[in-house]
Coordinates of C-alpha atoms and ligand atoms in Angstrom, one line a residue:
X204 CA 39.4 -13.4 17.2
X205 CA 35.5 -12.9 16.9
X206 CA 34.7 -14.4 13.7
X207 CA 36.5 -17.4 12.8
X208 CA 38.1 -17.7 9.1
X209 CA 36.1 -19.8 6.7
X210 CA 37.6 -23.6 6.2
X211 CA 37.7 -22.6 2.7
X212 CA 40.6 -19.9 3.4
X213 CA 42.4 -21.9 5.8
X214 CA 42.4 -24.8 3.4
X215 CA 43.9 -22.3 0.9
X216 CA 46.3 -20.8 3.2
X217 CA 47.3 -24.2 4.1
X218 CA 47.9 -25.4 0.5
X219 CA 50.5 -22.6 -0.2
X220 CA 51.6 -22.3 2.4
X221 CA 52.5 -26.3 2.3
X222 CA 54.0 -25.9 -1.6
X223 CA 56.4 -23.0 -0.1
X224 CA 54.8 -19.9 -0.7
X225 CA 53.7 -16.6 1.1
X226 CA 50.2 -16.5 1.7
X227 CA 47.8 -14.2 3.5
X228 CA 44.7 -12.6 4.0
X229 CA 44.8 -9.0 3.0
X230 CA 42.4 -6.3 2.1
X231 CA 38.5 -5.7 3.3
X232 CA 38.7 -9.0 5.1
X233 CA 41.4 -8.0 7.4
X234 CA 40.1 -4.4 7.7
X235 CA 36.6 -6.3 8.5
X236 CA 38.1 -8.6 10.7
X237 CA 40.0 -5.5 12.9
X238 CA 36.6 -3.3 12.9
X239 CA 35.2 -6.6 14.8
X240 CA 32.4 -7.1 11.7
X241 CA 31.9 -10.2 9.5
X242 CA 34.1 -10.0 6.3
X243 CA 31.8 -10.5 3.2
X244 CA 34.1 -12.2 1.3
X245 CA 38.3 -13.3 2.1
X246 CA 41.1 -12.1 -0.5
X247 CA 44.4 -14.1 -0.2
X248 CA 47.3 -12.9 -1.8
X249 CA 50.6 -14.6 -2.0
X250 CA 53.5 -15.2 -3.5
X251 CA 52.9 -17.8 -6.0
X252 CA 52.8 -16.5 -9.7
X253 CA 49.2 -17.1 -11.0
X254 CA 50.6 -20.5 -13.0
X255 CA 51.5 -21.6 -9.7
X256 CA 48.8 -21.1 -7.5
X257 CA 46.7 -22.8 -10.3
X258 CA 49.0 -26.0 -10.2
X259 CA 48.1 -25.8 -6.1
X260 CA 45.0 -26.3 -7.0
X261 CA 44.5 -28.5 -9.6
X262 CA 42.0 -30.8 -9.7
X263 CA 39.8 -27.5 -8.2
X264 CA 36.9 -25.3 -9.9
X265 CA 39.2 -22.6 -10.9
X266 CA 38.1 -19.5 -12.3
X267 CA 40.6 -17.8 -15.0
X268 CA 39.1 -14.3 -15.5
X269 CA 41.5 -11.8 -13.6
X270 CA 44.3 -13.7 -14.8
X271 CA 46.6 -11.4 -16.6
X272 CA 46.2 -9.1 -13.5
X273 CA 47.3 -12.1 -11.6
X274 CA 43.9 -13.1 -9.9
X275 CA 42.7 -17.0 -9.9
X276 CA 39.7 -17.0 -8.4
X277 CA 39.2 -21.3 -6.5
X278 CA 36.0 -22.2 -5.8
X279 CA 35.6 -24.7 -2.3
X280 CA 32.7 -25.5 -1.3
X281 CA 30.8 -23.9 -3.5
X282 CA 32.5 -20.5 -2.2
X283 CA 34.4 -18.2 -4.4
X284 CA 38.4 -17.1 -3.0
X285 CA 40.6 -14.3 -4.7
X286 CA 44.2 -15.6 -4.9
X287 CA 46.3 -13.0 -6.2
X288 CA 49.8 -12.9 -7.1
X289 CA 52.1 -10.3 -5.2
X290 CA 52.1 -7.5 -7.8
X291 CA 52.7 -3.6 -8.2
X292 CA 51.3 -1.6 -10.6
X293 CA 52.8 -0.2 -13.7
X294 CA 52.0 4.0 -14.3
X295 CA 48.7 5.1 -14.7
X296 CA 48.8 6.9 -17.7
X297 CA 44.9 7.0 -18.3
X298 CA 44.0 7.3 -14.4
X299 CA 42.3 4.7 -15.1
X300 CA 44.0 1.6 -14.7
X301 CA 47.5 0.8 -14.5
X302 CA 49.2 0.4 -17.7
X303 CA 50.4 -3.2 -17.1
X304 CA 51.4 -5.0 -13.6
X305 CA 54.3 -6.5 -12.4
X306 CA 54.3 -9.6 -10.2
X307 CA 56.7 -9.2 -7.1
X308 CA 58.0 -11.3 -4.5
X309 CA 57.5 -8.6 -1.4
X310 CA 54.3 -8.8 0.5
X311 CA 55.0 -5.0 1.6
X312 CA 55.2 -4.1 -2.2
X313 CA 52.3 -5.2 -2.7
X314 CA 50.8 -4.2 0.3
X315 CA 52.2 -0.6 -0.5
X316 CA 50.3 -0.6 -4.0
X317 CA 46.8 -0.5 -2.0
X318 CA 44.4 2.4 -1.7
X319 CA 44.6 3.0 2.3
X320 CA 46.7 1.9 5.2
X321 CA 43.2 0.4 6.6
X322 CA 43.2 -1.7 3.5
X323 CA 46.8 -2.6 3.4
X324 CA 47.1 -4.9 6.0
X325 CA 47.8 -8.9 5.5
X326 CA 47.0 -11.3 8.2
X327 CA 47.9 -14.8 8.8
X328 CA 46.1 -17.6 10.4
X329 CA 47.5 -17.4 13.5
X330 CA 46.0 -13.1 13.5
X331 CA 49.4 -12.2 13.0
X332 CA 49.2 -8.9 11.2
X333 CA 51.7 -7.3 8.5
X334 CA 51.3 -4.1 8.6
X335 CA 53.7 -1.6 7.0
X336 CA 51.5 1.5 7.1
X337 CA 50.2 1.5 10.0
X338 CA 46.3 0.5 9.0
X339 CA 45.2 -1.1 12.5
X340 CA 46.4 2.1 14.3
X341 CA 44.5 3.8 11.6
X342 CA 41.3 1.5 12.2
X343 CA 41.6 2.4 15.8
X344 CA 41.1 5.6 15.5
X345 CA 38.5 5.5 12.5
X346 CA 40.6 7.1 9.8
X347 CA 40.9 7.0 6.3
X348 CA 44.4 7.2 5.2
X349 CA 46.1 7.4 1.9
X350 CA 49.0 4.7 1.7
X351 CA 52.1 6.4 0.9
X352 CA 51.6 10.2 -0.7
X353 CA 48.2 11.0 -1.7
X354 CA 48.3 13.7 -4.0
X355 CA 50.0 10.9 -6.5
X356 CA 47.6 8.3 -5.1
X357 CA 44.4 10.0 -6.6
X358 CA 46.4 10.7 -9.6
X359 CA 47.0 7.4 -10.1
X360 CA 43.3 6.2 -9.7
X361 CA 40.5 8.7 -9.2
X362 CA 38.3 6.4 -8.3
X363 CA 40.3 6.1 -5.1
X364 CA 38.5 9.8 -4.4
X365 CA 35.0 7.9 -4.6
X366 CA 35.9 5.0 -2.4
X367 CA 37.5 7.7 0.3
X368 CA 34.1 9.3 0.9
X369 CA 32.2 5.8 0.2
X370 CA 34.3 4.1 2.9
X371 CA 34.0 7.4 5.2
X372 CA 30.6 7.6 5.2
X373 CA 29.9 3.2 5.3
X374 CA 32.0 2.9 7.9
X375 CA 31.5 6.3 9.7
X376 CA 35.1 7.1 9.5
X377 CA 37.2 10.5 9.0
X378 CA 39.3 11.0 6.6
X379 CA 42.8 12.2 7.5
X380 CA 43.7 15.8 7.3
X381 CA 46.2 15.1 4.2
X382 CA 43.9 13.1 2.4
X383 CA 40.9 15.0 2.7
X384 CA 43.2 18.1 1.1
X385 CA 44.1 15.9 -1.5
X386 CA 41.0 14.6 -2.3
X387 CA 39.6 18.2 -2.8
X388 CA 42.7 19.2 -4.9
X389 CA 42.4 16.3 -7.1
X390 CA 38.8 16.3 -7.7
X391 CA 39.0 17.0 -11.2
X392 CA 40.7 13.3 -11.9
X393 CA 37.2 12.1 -11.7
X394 CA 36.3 13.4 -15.3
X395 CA 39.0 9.9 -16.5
X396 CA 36.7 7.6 -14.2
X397 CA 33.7 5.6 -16.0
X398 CA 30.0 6.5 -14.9
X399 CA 29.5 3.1 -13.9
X400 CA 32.3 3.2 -11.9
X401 CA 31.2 6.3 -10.1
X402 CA 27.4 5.0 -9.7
X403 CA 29.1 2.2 -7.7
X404 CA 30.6 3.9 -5.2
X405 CA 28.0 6.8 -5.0
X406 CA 25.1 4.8 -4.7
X407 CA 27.0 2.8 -1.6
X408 CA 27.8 6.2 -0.1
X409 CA 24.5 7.8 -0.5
X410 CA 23.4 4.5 1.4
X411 CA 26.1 4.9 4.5
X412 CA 25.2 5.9 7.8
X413 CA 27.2 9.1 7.6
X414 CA 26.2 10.2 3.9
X415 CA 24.7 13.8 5.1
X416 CA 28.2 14.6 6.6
X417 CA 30.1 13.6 3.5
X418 CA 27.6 15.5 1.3
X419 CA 28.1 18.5 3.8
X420 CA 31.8 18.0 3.2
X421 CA 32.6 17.6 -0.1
X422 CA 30.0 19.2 -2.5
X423 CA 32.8 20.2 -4.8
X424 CA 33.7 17.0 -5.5
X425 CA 30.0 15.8 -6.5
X426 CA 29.9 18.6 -8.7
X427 CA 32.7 17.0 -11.1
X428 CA 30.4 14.6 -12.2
X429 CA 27.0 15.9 -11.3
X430 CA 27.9 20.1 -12.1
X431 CA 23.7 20.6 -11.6
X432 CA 24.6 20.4 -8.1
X433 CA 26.5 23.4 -8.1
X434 CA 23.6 25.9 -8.3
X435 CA 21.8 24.0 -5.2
X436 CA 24.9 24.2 -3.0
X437 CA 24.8 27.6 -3.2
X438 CA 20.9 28.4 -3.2
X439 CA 19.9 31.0 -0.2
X440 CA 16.1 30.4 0.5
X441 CA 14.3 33.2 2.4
X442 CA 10.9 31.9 2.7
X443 CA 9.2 31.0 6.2
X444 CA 9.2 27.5 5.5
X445 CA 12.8 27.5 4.9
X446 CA 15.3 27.8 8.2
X447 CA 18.0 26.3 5.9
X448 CA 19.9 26.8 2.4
X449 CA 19.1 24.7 -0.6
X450 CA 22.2 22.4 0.4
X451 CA 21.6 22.3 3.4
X452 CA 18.0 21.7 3.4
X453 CA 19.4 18.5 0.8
X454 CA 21.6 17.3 3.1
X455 CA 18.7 17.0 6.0
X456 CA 16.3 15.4 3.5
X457 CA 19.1 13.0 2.7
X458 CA 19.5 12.2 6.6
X459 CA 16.6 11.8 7.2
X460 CA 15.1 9.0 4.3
X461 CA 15.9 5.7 5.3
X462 CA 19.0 3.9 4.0
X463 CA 17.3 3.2 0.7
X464 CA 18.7 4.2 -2.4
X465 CA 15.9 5.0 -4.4
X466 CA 14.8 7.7 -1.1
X467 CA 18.2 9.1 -0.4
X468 CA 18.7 9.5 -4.6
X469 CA 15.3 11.3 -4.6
X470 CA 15.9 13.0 -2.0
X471 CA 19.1 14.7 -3.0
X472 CA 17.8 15.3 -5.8
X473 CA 14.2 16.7 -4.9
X474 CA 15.1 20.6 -5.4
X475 CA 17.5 20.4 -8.3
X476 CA 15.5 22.3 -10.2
X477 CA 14.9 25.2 -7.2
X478 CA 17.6 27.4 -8.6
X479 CA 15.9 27.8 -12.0
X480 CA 12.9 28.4 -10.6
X481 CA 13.8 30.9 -8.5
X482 CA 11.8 34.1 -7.8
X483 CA 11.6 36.9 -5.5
X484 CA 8.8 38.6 -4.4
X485 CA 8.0 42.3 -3.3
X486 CA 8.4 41.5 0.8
X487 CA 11.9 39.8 -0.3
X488 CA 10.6 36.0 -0.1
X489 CA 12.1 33.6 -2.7
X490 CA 9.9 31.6 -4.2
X491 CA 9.9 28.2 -6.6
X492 CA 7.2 28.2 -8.6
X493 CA 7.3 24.7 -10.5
X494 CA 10.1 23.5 -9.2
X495 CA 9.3 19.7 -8.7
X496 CA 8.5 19.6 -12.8
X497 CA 12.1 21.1 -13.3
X498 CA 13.7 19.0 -10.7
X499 CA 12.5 15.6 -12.3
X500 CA 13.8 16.8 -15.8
X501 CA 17.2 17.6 -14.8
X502 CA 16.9 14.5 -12.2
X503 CA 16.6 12.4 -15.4
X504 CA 19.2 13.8 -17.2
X505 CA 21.9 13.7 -14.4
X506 CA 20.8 9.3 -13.4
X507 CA 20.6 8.7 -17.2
X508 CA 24.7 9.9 -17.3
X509 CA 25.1 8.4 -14.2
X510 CA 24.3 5.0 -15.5
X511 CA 21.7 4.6 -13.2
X512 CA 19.3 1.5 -14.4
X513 CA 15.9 2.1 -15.7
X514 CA 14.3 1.3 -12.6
X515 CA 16.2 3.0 -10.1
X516 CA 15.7 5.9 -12.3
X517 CA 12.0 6.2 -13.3
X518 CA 11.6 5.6 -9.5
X519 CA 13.2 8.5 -8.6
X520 CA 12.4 10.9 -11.1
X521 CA 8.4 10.3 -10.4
X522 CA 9.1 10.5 -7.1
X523 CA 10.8 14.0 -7.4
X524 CA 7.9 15.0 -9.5
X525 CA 5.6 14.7 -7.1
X526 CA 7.4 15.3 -4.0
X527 CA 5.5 18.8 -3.4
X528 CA 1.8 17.6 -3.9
X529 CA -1.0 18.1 -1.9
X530 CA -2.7 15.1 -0.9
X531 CA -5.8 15.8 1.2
X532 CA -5.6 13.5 4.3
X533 CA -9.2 11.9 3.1
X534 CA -9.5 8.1 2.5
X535 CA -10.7 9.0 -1.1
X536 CA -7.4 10.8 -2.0
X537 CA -5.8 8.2 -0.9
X538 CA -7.2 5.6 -2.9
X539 CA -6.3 8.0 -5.4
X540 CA -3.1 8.2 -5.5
X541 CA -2.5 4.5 -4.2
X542 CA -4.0 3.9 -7.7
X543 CA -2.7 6.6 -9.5
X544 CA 1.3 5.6 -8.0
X545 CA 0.9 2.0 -6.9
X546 CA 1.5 1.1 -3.2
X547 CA 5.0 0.9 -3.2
X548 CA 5.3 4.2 -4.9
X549 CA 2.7 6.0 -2.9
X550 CA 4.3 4.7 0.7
X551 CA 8.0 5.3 -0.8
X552 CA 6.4 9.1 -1.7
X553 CA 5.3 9.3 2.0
X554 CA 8.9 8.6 3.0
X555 CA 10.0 11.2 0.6
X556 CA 7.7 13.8 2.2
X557 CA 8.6 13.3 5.4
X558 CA 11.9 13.8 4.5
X559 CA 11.2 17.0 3.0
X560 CA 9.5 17.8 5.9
X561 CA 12.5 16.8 8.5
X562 CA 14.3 19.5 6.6
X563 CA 12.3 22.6 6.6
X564 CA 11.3 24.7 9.9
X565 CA 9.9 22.4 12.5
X566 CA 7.1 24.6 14.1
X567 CA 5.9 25.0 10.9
X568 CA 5.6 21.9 9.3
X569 CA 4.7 19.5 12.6
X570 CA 1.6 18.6 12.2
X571 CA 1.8 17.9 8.6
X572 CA 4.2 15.3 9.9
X573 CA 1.8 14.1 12.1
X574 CA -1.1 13.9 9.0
X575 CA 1.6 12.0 6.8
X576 CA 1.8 9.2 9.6
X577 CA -1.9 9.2 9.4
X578 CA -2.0 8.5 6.0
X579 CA 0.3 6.0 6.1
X580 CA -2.0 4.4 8.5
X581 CA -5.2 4.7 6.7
X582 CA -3.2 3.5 3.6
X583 CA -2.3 0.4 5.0
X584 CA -5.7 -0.3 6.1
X585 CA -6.8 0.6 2.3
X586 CA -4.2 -2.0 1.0
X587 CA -5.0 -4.5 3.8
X588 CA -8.3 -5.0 3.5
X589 CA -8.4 -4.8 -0.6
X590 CA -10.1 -1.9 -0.7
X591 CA -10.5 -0.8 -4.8
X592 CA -7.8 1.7 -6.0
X593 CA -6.8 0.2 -9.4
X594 CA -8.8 -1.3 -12.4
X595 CA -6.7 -4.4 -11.0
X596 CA -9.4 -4.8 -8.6
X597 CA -12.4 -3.2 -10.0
X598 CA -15.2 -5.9 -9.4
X599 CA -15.8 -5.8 -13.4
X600 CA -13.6 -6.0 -16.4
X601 CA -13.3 -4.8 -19.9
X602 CA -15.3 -8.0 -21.5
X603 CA -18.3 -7.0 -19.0
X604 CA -18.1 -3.6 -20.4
X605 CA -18.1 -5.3 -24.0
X606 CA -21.0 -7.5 -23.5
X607 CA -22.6 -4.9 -22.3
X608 CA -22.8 -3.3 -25.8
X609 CA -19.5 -1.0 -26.0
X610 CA -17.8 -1.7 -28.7
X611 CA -14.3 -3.2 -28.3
X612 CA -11.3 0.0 -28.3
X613 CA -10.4 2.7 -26.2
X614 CA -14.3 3.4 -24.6
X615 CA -14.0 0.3 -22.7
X616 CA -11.2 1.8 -20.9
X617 CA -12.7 5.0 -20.7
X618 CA -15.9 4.0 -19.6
X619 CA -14.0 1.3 -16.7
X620 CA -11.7 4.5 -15.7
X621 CA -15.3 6.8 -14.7
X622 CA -16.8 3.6 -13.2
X623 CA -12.9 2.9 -10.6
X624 CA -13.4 7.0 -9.9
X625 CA -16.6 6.7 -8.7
X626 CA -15.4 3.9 -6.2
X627 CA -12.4 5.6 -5.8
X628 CA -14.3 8.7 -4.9
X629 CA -16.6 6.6 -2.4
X630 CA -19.3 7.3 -4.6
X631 CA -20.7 3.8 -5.3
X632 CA -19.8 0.1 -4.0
X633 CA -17.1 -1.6 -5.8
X634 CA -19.6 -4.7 -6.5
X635 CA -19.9 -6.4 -9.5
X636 CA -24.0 -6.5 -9.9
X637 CA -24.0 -2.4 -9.2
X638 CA -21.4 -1.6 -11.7
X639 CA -23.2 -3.8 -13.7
X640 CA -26.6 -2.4 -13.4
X641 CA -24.7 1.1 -14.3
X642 CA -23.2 -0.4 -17.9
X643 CA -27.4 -1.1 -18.3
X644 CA -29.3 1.4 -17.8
X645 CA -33.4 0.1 -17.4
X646 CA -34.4 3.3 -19.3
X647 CA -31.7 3.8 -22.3
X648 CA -29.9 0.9 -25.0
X649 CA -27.5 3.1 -24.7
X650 CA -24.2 2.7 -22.0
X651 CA -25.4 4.9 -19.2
X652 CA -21.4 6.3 -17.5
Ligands
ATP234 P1 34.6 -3.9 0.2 O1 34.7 -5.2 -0.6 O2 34.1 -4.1 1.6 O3 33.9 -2.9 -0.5 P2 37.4 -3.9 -0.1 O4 38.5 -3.1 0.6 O5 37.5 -5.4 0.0 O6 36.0 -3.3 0.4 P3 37.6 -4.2 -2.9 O7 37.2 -3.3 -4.0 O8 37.0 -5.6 -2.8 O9 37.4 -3.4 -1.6 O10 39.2 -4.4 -3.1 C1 40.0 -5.3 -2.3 C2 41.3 -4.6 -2.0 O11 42.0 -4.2 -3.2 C3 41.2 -3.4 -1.2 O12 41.0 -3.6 0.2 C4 42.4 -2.6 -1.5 O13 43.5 -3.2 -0.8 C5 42.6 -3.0 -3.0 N1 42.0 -2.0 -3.9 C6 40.8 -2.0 -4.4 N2 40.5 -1.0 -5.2 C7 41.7 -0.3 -5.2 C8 42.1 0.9 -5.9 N3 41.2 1.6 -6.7 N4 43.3 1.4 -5.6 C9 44.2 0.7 -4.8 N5 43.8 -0.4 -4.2 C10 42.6 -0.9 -4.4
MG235 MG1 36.2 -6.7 -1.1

């Protein structure tokens, strides 16, 4: 095998295994461990009822929190491990979670409780593999299969629908013909699944290396929780600048952001509002006419019942907002807007525009590819060498401005705002004894910008 197993789980392994139980890896380790990648963490499940396993470990950091559900978590080494008890689950009568669980003594029943025959398998020290369902075969071939029938499966769980296309798209896997039905016919179940919950999976997808295929694939089931979408997937655009649809265009702009969630979010969400904004003129083109404003509203709305934190969402929506503006490829623009954003907004903007740009007609929109690389040049250099974009480095401060003679309130930030637009603009030095000399003018007691 290519990655060894931690001491930690082969001291655990070990230890039941010495008191008489069952015990095995199972789950994303295993799967991890078959796809030839580092597992991130190592589940063990066995057959020692929770009280049991504890005993085996006495004397151990225990952790008690999943215990009803049959999980004790042992800490060695400072590393947390996942013990849990051989269990089924009870019917889902919420789709939620299972109304109780039921600790068993067969491996394959719990094994047959599991989401997909990838993540059913249990392995033992020595590699050997129990596998029931057939998960390596389905590893092998890269597909995402439902353990046992999975109409009922999704039923059961609808955030099994979310971790389908997550997994498909992280691990660049299909999903098998069966599944894939079900998961379209059973979309609806999502409605009984928490935002959070959703927002979990979503944001892991949107970050996965085939995200743009799954997006292409299963719009209708990101409409059940996001129905804004609905009008974008089906938005024709007949404008030169367009060879694509408004999905279709999304799903390139998405493709082509880097694996950042705060891009790809923005960028599927650029041209939400493009469907309200619609307009056609008298040669047949479709217009958009304040589309961006529209698109960060409803861009709000939709992260805010997402669950989306604060951050992650103001991000986005300002970067949706101004997705579409012109910034003149001049070094006083620049400064500009690297004041006006911040750095890391302005070069995550950048990113969004290129974005856009991968998605719309090539021809037409090369070269301002090419200026956007140029800007991010000269930015760099601005940020670099500490050029003055902000009040932050404005070679004089609010107390100048008072001791010069402007009484202390909202002037004194008016008066330092003309003064960082002048720099900005290239106009005058950013050094302290010229901005100075402006607050005192030789011929006037008076504040002279
Ligand atoms: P990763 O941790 O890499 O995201 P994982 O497969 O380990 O993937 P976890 O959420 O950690 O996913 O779950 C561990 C195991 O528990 C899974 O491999 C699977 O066997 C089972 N499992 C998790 N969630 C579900 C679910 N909703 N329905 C059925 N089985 C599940
Ligand atoms: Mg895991």
């Amino acid at each position: 095998m290519k990655f060894e197993i931690p001491a930690g789980a082969q001291k655990i392994l070990r230890t039941l295994a010495d008191a008489g139980y069952e015990a095995y890896l199972v789950g994303g380790c295993v799967r991890d461990l078959l796809r030839g990648v580092a597992p991130h963490d190592w589940d063990i499940c066995t057959s020692a009822r929770p009280e049991e396993t504890e005993a085996c470990f006495a004397g151990q950091r225990i952790i008690e929190t999943g215990l009803k559900r049959g999980t004790v978590t042992v800490l060695v080494e400072g590393e947390p491990y996942e013990i849990t008890t051989y269990r089924t689950e009870g019917p889902y009568s919420d789709s939620r979670r299972p109304d109780y669980v039921e600790f068993v003594s067969s491996l394959e029943a719990d094994l047959a409780r599991r989401d997909f025959t990838m993540n059913a398998i249990a392995m033992d020290l020595e590699g050997n593999l129990r596998d029931p369902f057939g998960g390596a075969a389905d590893i092998q071939a890269g597909l995402i299969r439902c353990v046992g029938e999975p109409a009922q499966r999704f039923q059961e769980d609808g955030l099994r629908v979310m971790r389908a296309l997550r997994f498909a798209s992280v691990l660049d896997y299909k999903i098998e013909h069966g599944t894939a039905g079900a998961i379209h016919e059973n979309r609806r179940i999502l409605e009984h699944v928490a935002a959070e919950r959703i927002n979990v999976e979503l944001s892991k997808l949107l970050v996965g290396e085939q995200a743009g295929d799954i997006l292409r694939q299963y719009p209708d089931v990101l409409c059940e929780f996001w129905p804004e979408l609905g009008p974008l997937v089906t938005l024709e655009q007949n404008n030169p600048w367009h060879c694509w649809g408004g999905w279709e265009h999304t799903i390139h702009a998405v493709e082509a952001a880097p694996p950042d969630l705060v891009l790809r979010l923005t960028m599927l969400l650029h041209d939400i509002g493009k469907p309200a904004c619609k307009s056609t003129d008298e040669k047949s083109i479709d217009h958009f006419y304040g589309h961006p404003a529209v698109s960060a509203k409803l861009a709000d709305r939709m992260l805010r019942e997402l669950k989306f934190d604060n951050r992650t969402r103001e991000r986005v929506v300002t970067l949706v907002e101004y997705h579409d503006v012109q910034i003149p490829n001049r070094d006083r623009s620049i400064r500009k807007w690297l004041g006006r954003l911040g750095p890391e907004t302005f070069f995550q903007l950048l990113e969004v525009k290129r974005a856009d740009g991968m998605g719309q007609s090539y021809e037409l929109v090369k070269d301002r590819l090419t200026q956007l690389e140029e800007m991010r040049t000269k930015a760099a250099e601005i940020v670099v060498q500490g050029q003055c974009f902000s009040l932050k480095n404005l070679a004089i401060n609010g107390r100048d401005v008072i001791a010069a003679g402007v009484a202390p309130g909202p002037e004194v930030g008016r008066v330092l705002e003309r003064l960082l637009e002048r720099v900005t603009g290239g106009e005058i030095p950013n050094e302290r004894e010229r901005l100075l000399g402006l607050l005192r003018p030789d011929d006037s007691s008076s504040v002279g910008v």
